[in-house]
mmCIF file of N, CA, C and O in Angstrom:
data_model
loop_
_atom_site.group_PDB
_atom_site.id
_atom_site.type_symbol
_atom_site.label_atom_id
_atom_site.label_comp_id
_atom_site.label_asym_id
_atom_site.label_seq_id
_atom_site.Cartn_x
_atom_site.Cartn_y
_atom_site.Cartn_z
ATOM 1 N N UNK V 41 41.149 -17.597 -19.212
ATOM 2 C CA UNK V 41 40.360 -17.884 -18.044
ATOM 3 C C UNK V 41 40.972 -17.144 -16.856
ATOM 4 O O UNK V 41 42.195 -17.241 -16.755
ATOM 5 N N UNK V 42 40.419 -16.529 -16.078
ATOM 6 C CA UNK V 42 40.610 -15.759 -14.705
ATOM 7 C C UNK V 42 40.002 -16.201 -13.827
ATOM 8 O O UNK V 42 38.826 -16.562 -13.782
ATOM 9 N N UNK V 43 41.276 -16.191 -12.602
ATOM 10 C CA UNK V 43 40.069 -17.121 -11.160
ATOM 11 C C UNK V 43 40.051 -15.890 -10.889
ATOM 12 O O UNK V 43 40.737 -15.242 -11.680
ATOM 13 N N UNK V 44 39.412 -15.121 -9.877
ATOM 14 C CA UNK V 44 38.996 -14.708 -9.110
ATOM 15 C C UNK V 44 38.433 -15.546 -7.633
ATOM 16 O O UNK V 44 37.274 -15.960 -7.599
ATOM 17 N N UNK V 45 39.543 -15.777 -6.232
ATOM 18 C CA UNK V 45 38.817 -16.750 -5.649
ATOM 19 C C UNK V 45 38.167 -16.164 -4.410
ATOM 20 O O UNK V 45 37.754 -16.967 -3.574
ATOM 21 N N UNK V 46 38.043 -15.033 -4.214
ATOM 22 C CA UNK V 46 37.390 -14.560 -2.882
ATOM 23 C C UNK V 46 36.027 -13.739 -3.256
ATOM 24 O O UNK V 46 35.634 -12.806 -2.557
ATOM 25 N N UNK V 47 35.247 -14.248 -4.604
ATOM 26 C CA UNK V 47 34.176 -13.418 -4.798
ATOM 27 C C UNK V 47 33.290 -14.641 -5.974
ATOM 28 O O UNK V 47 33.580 -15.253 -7.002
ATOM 29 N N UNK V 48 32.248 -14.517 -5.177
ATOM 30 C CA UNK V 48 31.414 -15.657 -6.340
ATOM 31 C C UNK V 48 31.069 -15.257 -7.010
ATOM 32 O O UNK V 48 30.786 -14.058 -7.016
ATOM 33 N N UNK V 49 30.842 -16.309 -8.269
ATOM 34 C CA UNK V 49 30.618 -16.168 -9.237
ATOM 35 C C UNK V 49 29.141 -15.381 -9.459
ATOM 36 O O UNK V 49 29.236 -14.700 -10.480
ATOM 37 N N UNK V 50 28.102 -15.278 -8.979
ATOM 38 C CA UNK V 50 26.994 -14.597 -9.267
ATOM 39 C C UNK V 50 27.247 -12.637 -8.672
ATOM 40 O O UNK V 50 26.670 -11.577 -8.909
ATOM 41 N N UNK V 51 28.439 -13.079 -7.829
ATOM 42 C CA UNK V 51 29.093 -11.631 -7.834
ATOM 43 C C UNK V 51 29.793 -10.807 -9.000
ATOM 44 O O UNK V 51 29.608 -9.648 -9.371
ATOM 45 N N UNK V 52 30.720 -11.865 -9.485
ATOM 46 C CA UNK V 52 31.218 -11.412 -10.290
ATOM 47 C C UNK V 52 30.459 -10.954 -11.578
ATOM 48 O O UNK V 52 30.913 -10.039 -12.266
ATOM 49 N N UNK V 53 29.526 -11.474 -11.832
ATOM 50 C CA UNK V 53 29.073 -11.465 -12.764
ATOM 51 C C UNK V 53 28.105 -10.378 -12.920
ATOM 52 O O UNK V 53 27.670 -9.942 -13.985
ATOM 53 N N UNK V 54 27.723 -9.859 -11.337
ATOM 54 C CA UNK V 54 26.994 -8.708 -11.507
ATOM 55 C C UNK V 54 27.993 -7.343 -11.294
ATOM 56 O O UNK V 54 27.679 -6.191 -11.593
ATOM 57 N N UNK V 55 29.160 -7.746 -10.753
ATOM 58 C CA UNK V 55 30.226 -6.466 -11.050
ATOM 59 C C UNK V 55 30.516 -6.506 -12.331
ATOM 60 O O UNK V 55 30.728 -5.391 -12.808
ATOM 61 N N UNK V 56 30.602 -7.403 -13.072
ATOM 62 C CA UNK V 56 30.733 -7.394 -14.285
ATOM 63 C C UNK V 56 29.819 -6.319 -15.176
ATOM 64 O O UNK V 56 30.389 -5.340 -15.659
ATOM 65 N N UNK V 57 28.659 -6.483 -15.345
ATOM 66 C CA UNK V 57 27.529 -6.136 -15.703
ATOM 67 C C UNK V 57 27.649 -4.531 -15.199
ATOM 68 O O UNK V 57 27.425 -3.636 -16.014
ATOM 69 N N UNK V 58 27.881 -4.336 -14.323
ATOM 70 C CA UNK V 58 28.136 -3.021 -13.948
ATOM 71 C C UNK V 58 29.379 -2.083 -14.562
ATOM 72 O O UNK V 58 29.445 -0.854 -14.548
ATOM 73 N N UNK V 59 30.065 -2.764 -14.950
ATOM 74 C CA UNK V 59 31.467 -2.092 -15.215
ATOM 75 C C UNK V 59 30.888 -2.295 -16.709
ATOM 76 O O UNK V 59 31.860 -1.851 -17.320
ATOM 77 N N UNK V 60 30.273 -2.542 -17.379
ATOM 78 C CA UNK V 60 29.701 -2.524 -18.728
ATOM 79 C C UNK V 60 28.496 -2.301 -18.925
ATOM 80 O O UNK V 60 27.975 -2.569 -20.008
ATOM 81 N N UNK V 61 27.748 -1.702 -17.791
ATOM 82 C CA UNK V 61 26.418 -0.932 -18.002
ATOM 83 C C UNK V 61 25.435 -1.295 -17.826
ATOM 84 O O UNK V 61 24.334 -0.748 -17.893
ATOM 85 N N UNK V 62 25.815 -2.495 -17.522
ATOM 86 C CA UNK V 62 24.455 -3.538 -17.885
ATOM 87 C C UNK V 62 23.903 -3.699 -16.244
ATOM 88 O O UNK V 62 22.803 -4.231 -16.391
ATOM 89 N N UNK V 63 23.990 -3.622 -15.657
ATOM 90 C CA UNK V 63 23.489 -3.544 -13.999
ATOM 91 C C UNK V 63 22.482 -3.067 -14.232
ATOM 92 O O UNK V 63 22.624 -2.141 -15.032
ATOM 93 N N UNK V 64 21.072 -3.288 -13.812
ATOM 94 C CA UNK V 64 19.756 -2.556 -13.208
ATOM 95 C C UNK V 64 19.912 -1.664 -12.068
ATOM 96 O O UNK V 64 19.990 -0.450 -11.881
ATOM 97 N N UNK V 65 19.935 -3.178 -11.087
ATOM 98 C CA UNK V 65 19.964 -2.548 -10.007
ATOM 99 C C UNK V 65 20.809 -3.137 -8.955
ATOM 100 O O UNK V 65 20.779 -4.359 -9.106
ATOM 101 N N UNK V 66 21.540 -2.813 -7.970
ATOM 102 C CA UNK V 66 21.943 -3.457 -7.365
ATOM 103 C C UNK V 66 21.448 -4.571 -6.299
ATOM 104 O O UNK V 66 21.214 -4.017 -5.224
ATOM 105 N N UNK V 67 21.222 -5.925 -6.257
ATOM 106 C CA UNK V 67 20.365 -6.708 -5.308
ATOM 107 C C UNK V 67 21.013 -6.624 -3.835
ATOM 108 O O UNK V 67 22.216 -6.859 -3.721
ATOM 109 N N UNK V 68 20.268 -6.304 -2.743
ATOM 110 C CA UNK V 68 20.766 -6.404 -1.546
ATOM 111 C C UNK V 68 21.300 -7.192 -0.674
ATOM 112 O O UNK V 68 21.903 -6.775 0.315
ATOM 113 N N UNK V 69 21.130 -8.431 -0.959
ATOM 114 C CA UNK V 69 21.521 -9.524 -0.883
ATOM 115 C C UNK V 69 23.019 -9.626 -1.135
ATOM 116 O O UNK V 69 23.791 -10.295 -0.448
ATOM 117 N N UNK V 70 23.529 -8.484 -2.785
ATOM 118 C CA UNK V 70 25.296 -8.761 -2.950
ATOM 119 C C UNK V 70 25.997 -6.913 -2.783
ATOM 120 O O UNK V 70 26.986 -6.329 -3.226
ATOM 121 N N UNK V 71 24.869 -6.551 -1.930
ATOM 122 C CA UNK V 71 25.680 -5.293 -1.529
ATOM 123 C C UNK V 71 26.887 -5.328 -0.676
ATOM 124 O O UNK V 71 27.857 -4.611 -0.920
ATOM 125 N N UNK V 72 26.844 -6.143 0.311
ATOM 126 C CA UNK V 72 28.409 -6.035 1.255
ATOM 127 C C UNK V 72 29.083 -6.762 -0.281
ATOM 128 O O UNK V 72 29.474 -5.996 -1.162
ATOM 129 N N UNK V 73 29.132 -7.715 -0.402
ATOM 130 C CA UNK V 73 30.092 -8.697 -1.287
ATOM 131 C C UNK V 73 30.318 -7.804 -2.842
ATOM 132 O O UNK V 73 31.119 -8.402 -3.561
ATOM 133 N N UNK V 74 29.765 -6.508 -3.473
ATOM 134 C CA UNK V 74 29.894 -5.570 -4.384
ATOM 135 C C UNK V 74 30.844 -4.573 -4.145
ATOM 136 O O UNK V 74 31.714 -4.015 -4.813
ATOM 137 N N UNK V 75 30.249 -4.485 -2.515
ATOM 138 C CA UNK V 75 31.341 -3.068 -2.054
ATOM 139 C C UNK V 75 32.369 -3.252 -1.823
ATOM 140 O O UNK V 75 33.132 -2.292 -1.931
ATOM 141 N N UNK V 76 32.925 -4.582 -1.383
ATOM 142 C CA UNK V 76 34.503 -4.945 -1.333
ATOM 143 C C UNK V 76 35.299 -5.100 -2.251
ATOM 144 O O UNK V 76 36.489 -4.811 -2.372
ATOM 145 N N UNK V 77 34.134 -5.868 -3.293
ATOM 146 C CA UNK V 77 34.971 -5.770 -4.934
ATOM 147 C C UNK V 77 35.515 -4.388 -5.343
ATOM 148 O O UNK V 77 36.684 -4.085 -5.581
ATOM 149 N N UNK V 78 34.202 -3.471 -5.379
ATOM 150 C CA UNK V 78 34.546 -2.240 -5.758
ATOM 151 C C UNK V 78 35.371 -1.399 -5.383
ATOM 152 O O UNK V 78 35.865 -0.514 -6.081
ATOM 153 N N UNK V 79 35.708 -1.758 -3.533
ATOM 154 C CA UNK V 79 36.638 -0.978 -2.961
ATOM 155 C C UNK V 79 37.859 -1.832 -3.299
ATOM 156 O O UNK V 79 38.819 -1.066 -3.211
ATOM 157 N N UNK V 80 38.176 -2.739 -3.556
ATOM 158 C CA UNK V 80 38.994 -3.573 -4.270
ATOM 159 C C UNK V 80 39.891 -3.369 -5.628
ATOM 160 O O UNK V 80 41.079 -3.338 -5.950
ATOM 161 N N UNK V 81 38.693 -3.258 -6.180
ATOM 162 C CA UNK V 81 39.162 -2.797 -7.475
ATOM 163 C C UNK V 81 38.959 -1.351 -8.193
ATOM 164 O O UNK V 81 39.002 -1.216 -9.416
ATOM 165 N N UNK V 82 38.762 -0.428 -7.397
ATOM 166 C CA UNK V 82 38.529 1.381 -7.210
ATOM 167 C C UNK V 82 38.156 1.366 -8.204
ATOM 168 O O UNK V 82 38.775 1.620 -9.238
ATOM 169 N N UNK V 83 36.103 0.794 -7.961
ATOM 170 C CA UNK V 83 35.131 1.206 -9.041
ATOM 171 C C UNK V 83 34.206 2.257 -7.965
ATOM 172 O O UNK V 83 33.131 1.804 -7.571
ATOM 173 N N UNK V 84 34.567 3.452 -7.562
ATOM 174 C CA UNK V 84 34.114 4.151 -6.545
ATOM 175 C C UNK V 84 32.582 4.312 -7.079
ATOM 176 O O UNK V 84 31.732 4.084 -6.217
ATOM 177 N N UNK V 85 31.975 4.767 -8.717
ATOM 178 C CA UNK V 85 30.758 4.529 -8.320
ATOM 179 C C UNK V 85 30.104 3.497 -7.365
ATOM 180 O O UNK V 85 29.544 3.766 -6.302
ATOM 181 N N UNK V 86 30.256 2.355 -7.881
ATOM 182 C CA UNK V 86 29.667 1.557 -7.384
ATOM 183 C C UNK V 86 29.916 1.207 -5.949
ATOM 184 O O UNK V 86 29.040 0.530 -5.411
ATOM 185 N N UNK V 87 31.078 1.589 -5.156
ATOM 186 C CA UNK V 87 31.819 1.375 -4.000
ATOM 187 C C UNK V 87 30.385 2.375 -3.148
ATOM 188 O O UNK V 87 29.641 1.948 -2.265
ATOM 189 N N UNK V 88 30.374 3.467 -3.648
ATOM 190 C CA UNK V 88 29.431 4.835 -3.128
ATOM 191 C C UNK V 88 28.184 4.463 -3.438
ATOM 192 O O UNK V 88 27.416 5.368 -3.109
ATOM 193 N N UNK V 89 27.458 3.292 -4.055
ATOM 194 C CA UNK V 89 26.229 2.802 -4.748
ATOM 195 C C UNK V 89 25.894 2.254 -3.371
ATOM 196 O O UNK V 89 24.969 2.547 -2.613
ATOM 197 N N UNK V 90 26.821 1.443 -3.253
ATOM 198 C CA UNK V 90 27.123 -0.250 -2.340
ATOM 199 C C UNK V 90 26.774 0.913 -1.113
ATOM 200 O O UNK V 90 25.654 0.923 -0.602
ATOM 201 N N UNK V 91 27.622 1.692 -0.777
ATOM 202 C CA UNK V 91 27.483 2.195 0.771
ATOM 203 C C UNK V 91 26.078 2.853 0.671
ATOM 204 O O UNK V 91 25.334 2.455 1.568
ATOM 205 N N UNK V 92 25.552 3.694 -0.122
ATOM 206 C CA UNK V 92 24.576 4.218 0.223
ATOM 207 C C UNK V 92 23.288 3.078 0.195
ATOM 208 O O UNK V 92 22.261 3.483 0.740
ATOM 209 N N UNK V 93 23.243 1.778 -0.350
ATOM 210 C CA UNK V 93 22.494 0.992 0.318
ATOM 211 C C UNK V 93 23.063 0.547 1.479
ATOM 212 O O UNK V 93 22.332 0.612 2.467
ATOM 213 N N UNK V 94 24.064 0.152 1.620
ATOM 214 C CA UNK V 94 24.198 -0.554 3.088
ATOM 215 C C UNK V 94 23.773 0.305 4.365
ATOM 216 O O UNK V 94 23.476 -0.205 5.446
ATOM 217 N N UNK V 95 23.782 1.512 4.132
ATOM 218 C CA UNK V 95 23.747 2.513 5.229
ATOM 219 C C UNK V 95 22.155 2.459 5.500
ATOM 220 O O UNK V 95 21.698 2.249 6.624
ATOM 221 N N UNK V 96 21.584 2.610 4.678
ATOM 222 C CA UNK V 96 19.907 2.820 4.294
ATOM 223 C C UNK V 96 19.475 1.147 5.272
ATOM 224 O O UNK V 96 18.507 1.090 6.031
ATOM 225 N N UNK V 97 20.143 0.305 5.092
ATOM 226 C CA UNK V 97 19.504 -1.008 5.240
ATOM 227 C C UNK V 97 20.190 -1.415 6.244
ATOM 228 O O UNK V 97 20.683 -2.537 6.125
ATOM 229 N N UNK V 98 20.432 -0.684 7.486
ATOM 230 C CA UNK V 98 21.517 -1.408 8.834
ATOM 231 C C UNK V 98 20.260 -1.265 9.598
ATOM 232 O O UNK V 98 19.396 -0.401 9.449
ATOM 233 N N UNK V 99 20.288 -2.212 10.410
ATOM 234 C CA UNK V 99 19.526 -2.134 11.546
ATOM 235 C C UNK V 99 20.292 -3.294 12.786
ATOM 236 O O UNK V 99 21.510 -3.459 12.725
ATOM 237 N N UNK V 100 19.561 -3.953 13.740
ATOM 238 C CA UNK V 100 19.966 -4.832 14.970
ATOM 239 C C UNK V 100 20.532 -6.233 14.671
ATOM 240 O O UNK V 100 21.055 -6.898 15.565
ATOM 241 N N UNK V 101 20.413 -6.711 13.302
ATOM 242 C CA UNK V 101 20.743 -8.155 12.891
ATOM 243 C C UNK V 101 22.038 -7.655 12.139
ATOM 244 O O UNK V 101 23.042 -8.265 12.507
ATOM 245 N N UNK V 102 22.198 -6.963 11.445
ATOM 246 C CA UNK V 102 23.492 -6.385 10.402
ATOM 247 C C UNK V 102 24.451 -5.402 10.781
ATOM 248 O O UNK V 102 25.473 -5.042 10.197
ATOM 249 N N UNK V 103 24.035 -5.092 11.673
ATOM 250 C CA UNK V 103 24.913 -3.475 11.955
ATOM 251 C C UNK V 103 26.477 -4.349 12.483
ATOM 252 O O UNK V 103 27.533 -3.766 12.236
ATOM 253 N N UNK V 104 26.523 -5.530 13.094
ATOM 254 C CA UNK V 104 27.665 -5.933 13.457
ATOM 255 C C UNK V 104 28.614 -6.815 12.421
ATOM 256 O O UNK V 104 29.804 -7.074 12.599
ATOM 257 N N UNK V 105 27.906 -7.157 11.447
ATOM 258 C CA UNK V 105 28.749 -7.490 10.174
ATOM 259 C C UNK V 105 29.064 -6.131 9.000
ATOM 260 O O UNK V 105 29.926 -6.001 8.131
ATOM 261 N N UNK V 106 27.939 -5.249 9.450
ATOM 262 C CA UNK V 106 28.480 -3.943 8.658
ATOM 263 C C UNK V 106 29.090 -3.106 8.465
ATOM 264 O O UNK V 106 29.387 -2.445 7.470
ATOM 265 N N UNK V 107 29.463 -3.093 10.129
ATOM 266 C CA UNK V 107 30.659 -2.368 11.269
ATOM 267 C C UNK V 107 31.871 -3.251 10.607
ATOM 268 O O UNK V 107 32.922 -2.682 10.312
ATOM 269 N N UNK V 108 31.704 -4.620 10.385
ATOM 270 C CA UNK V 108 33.156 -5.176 10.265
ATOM 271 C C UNK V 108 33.571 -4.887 9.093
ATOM 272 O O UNK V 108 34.679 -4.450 8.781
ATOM 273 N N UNK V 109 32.549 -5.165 8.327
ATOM 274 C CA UNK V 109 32.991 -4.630 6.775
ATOM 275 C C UNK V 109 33.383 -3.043 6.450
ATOM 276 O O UNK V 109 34.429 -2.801 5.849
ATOM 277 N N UNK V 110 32.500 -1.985 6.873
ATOM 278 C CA UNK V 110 33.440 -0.444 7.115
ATOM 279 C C UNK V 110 34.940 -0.453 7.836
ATOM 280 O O UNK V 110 35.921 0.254 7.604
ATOM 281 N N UNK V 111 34.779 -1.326 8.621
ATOM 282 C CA UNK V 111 36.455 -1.658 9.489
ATOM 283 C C UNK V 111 37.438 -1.749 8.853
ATOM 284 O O UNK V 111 38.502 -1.139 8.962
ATOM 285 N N UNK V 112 36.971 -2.893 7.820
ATOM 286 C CA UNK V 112 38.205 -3.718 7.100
ATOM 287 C C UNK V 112 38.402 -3.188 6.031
ATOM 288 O O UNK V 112 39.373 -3.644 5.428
ATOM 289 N N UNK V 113 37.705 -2.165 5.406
ATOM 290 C CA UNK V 113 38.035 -1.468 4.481
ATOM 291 C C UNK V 113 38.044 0.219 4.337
ATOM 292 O O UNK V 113 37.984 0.977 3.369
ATOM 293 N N UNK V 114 38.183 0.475 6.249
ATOM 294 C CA UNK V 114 38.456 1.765 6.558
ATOM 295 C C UNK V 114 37.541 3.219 6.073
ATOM 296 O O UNK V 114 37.671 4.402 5.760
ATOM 297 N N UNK V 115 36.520 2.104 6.283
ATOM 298 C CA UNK V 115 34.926 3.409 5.725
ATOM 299 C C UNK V 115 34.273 4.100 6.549
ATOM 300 O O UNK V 115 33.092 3.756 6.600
ATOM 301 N N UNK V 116 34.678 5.328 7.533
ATOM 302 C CA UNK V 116 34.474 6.123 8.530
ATOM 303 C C UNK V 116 32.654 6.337 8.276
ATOM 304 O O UNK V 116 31.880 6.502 9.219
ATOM 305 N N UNK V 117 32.254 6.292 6.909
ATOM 306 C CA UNK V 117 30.904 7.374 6.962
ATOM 307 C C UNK V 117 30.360 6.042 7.143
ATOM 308 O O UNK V 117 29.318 6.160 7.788
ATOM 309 N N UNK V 118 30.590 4.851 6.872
ATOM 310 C CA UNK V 118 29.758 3.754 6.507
ATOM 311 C C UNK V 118 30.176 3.132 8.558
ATOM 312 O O UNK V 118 29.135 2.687 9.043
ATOM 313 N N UNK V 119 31.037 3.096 9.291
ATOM 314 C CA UNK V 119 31.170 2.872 10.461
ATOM 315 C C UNK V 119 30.817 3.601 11.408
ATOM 316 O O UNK V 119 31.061 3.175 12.537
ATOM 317 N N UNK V 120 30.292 4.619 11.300
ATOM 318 C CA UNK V 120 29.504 6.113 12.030
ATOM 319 C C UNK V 120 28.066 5.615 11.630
ATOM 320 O O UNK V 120 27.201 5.700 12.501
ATOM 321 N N UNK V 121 27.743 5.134 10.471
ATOM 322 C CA UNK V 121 26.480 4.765 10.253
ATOM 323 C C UNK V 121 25.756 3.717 11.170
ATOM 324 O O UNK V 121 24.557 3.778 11.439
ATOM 325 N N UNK V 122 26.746 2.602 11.687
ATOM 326 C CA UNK V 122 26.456 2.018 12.400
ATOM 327 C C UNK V 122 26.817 2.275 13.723
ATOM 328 O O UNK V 122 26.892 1.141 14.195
ATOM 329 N N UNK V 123 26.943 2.643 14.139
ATOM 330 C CA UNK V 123 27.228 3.737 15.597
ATOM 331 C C UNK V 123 26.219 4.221 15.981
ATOM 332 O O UNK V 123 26.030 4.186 17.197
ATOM 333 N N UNK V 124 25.304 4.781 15.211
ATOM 334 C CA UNK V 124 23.995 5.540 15.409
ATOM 335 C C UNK V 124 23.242 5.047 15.809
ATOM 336 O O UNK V 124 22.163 5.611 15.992
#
């Protein structure tokens, strides 16, 4: 058994799925909470999956939790994105 305690379980389970192929698609809903895993655990596809939706999908309600999340994990193209 493995905790994992800073990522839920319907997260995990779709990083899971990804790291074994099985992912469709990524839901937007666990794109910030995918891309930290991934930048976490240097699954750069999916890290580069995660950003190129988040970038696509910033606008006036998100851009200030999206900014924090490029911050905290030092993502210049993904913090320029929200700058714009």
């Amino acid at each position: 058994e493995v905790f994992v305690q800073d990522m839920r379980p319907e997260v995990m389970k779709s990083f899971m799925a990804y790291l074994y192929g099985c992912l469709e698609s990524i839901r937007p809903d666990q794109a910030m909470d995918l891309f930290r895993a991934s930048d976490r655990y240097g699954v750069d596809s999916l890290r580069n999956e995660c950003l190129y939706m988040l970038q696509a999908a910033i606008d006036t309600e998100n851009a200030a939790a999206i900014a924090q999340l490029a911050d905290e994990h030092q993502c210049e193209q993904l913090l320029d994105a929200c700058i714009r």
